[in-house]
Coordinates of C-alpha atoms in Angstrom, one line a residue:
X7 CA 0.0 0.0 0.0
X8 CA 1.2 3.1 -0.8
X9 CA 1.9 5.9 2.1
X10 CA -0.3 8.8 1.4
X11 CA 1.0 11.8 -0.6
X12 CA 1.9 14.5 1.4
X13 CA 0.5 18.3 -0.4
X14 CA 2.7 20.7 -1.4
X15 CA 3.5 23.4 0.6
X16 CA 2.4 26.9 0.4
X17 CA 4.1 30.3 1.0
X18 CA 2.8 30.3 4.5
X19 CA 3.3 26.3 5.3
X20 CA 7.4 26.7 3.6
X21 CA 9.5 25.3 6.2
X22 CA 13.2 24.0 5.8
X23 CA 13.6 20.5 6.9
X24 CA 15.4 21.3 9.7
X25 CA 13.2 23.8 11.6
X26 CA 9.7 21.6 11.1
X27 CA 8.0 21.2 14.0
X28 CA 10.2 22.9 16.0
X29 CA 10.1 26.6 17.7
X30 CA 13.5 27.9 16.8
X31 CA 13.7 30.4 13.5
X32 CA 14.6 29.5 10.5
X33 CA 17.5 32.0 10.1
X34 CA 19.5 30.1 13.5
X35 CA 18.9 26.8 11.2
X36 CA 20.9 28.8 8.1
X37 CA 23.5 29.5 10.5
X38 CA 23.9 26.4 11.5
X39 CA 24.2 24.7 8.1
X40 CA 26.6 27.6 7.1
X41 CA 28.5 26.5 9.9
X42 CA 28.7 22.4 9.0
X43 CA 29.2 23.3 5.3
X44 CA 32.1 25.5 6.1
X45 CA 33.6 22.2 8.6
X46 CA 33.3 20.2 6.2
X47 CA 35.3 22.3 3.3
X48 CA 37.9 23.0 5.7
X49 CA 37.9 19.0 6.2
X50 CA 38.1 18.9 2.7
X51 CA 41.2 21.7 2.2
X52 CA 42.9 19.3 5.2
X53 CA 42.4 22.2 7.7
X54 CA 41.1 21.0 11.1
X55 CA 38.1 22.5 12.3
X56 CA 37.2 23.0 16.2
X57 CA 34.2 23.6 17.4
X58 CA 34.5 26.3 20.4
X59 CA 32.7 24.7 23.4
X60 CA 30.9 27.2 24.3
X61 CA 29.4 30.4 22.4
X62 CA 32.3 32.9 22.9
X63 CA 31.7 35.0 19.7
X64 CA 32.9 33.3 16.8
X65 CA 32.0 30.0 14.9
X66 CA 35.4 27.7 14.2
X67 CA 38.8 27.9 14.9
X68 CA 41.1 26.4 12.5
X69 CA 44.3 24.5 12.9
X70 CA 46.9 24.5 10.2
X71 CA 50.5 23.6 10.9
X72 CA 50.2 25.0 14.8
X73 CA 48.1 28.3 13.4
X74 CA 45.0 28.9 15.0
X75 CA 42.7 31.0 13.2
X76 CA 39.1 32.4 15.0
X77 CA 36.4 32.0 11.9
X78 CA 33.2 33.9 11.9
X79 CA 30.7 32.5 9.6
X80 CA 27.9 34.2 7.7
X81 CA 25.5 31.7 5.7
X82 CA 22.8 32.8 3.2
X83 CA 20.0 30.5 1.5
X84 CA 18.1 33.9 -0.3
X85 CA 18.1 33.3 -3.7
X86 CA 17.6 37.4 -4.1
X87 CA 21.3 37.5 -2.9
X88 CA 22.4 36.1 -5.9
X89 CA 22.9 38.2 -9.4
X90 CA 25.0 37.9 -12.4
X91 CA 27.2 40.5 -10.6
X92 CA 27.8 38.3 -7.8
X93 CA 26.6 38.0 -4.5
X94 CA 25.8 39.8 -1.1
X95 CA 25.8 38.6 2.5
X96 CA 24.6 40.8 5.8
X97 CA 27.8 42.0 7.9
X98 CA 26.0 42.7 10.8
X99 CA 25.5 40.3 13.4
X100 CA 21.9 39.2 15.0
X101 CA 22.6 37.5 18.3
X102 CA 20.0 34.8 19.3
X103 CA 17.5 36.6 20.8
X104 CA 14.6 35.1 23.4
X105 CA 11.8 33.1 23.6
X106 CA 9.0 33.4 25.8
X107 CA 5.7 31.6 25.6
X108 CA 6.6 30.4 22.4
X109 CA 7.3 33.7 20.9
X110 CA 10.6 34.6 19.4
X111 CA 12.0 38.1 20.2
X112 CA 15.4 39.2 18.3
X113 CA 18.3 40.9 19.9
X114 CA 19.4 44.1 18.3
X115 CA 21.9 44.1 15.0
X116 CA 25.1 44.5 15.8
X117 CA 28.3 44.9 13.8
X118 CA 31.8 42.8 13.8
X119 CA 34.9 44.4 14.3
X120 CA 38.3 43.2 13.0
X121 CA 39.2 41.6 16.7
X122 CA 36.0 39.7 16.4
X123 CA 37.6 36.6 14.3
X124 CA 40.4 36.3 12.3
X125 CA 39.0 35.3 9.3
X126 CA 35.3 35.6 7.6
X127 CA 33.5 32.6 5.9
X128 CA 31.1 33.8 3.7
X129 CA 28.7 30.6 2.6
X130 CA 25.8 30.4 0.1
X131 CA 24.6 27.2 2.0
X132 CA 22.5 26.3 -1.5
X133 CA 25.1 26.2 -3.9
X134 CA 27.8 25.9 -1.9
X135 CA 29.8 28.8 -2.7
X136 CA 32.5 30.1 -0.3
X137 CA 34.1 33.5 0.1
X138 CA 36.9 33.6 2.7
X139 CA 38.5 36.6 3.6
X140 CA 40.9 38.1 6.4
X141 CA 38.7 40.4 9.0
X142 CA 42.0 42.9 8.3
X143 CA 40.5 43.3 4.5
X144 CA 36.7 43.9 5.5
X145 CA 34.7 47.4 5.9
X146 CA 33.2 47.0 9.0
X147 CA 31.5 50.3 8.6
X148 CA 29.4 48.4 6.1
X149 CA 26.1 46.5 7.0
X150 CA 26.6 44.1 3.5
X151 CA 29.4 42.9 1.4
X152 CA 29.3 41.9 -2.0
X153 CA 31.5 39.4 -4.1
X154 CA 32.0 39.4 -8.1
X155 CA 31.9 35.6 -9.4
X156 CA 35.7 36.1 -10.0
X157 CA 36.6 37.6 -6.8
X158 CA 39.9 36.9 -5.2
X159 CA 38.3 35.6 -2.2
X160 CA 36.3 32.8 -3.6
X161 CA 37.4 29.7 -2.2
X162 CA 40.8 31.1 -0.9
X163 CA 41.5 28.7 2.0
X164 CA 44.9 29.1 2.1
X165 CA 44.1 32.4 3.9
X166 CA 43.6 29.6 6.7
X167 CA 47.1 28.5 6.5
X168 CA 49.1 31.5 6.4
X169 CA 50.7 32.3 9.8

């Protein structure tokens, strides 16, 4: 017999896989898979990824021939973020924010400073697309950056290994 086939969802009944049936928002859930593509790359580029134990302000560290490197990752799923000039990703940061009663109430936006992390992950979780860049090369002044297709920074995880 087969199962029964499940409707497709709406605009309203969208939800990623992750976040079904559960009460935390969807944009923690992007971070997070940000956050496991980006281990996984640096798996991949034979950099070893650490998890911090607990939340002190930055996502990874990497280890690379004895160099430690503090990694702040921003992920993105928007498809709007995406042009043929390349693509953009929020510089600002939203810390978790509360939740009460089952309501979800943000923390203000703030923005990163260079002594934040020492290098910036920028991941399009979708297609898998990864800027890295040093946090001594970023405007911080900014609230977005933007990357041409053929920017320097795509993919450049030897910033990683660099002492």
């Amino acid at each position: 017999m087969d199962a029964p086939k499940k409707a497709p969802a709406t605009k309203k009944q969208k939800s990623s896989r992750i976040t079904e049936g559960r009460s935390w928002p969807r944009a923690i859930a992007i971070g997070h898979r940000g956050v496991a593509l980006t281990h996984s790359e640096l798996l991949a580029n034979e950099i070893l990824p650490c998890f911090p134990a607990i939340d002190i302000g930055f996502d990874l560290v990497s280890v690379h021939k004895n160099v430690l490197k503090r990694i702040q990752v921003k992920a993105t799923e928007v498809t709007n973020a995406v042009t043929r000039n390349g693509m953009t990703f929020c510089l600002s940061r939203n810390k978790s924010g509360s939740s009460r009663n089952g309501v979800y109430a943000p923390s203000p936006c703030r923005h990163y400073s260079a002594q934040d992390a020492d290098v910036f992950v920028f991941v399009h979780n979708i297609l898998r697309v990864f800027y890295v860049v040093p946090s001594s090369e970023l405007n911080f002044a900014r609230h977005k950056i933007s990357f041409k297709p053929d920017s320097k920074w795509a993919n450049a995880w030897h910033v990683l290994r660099q002492p």
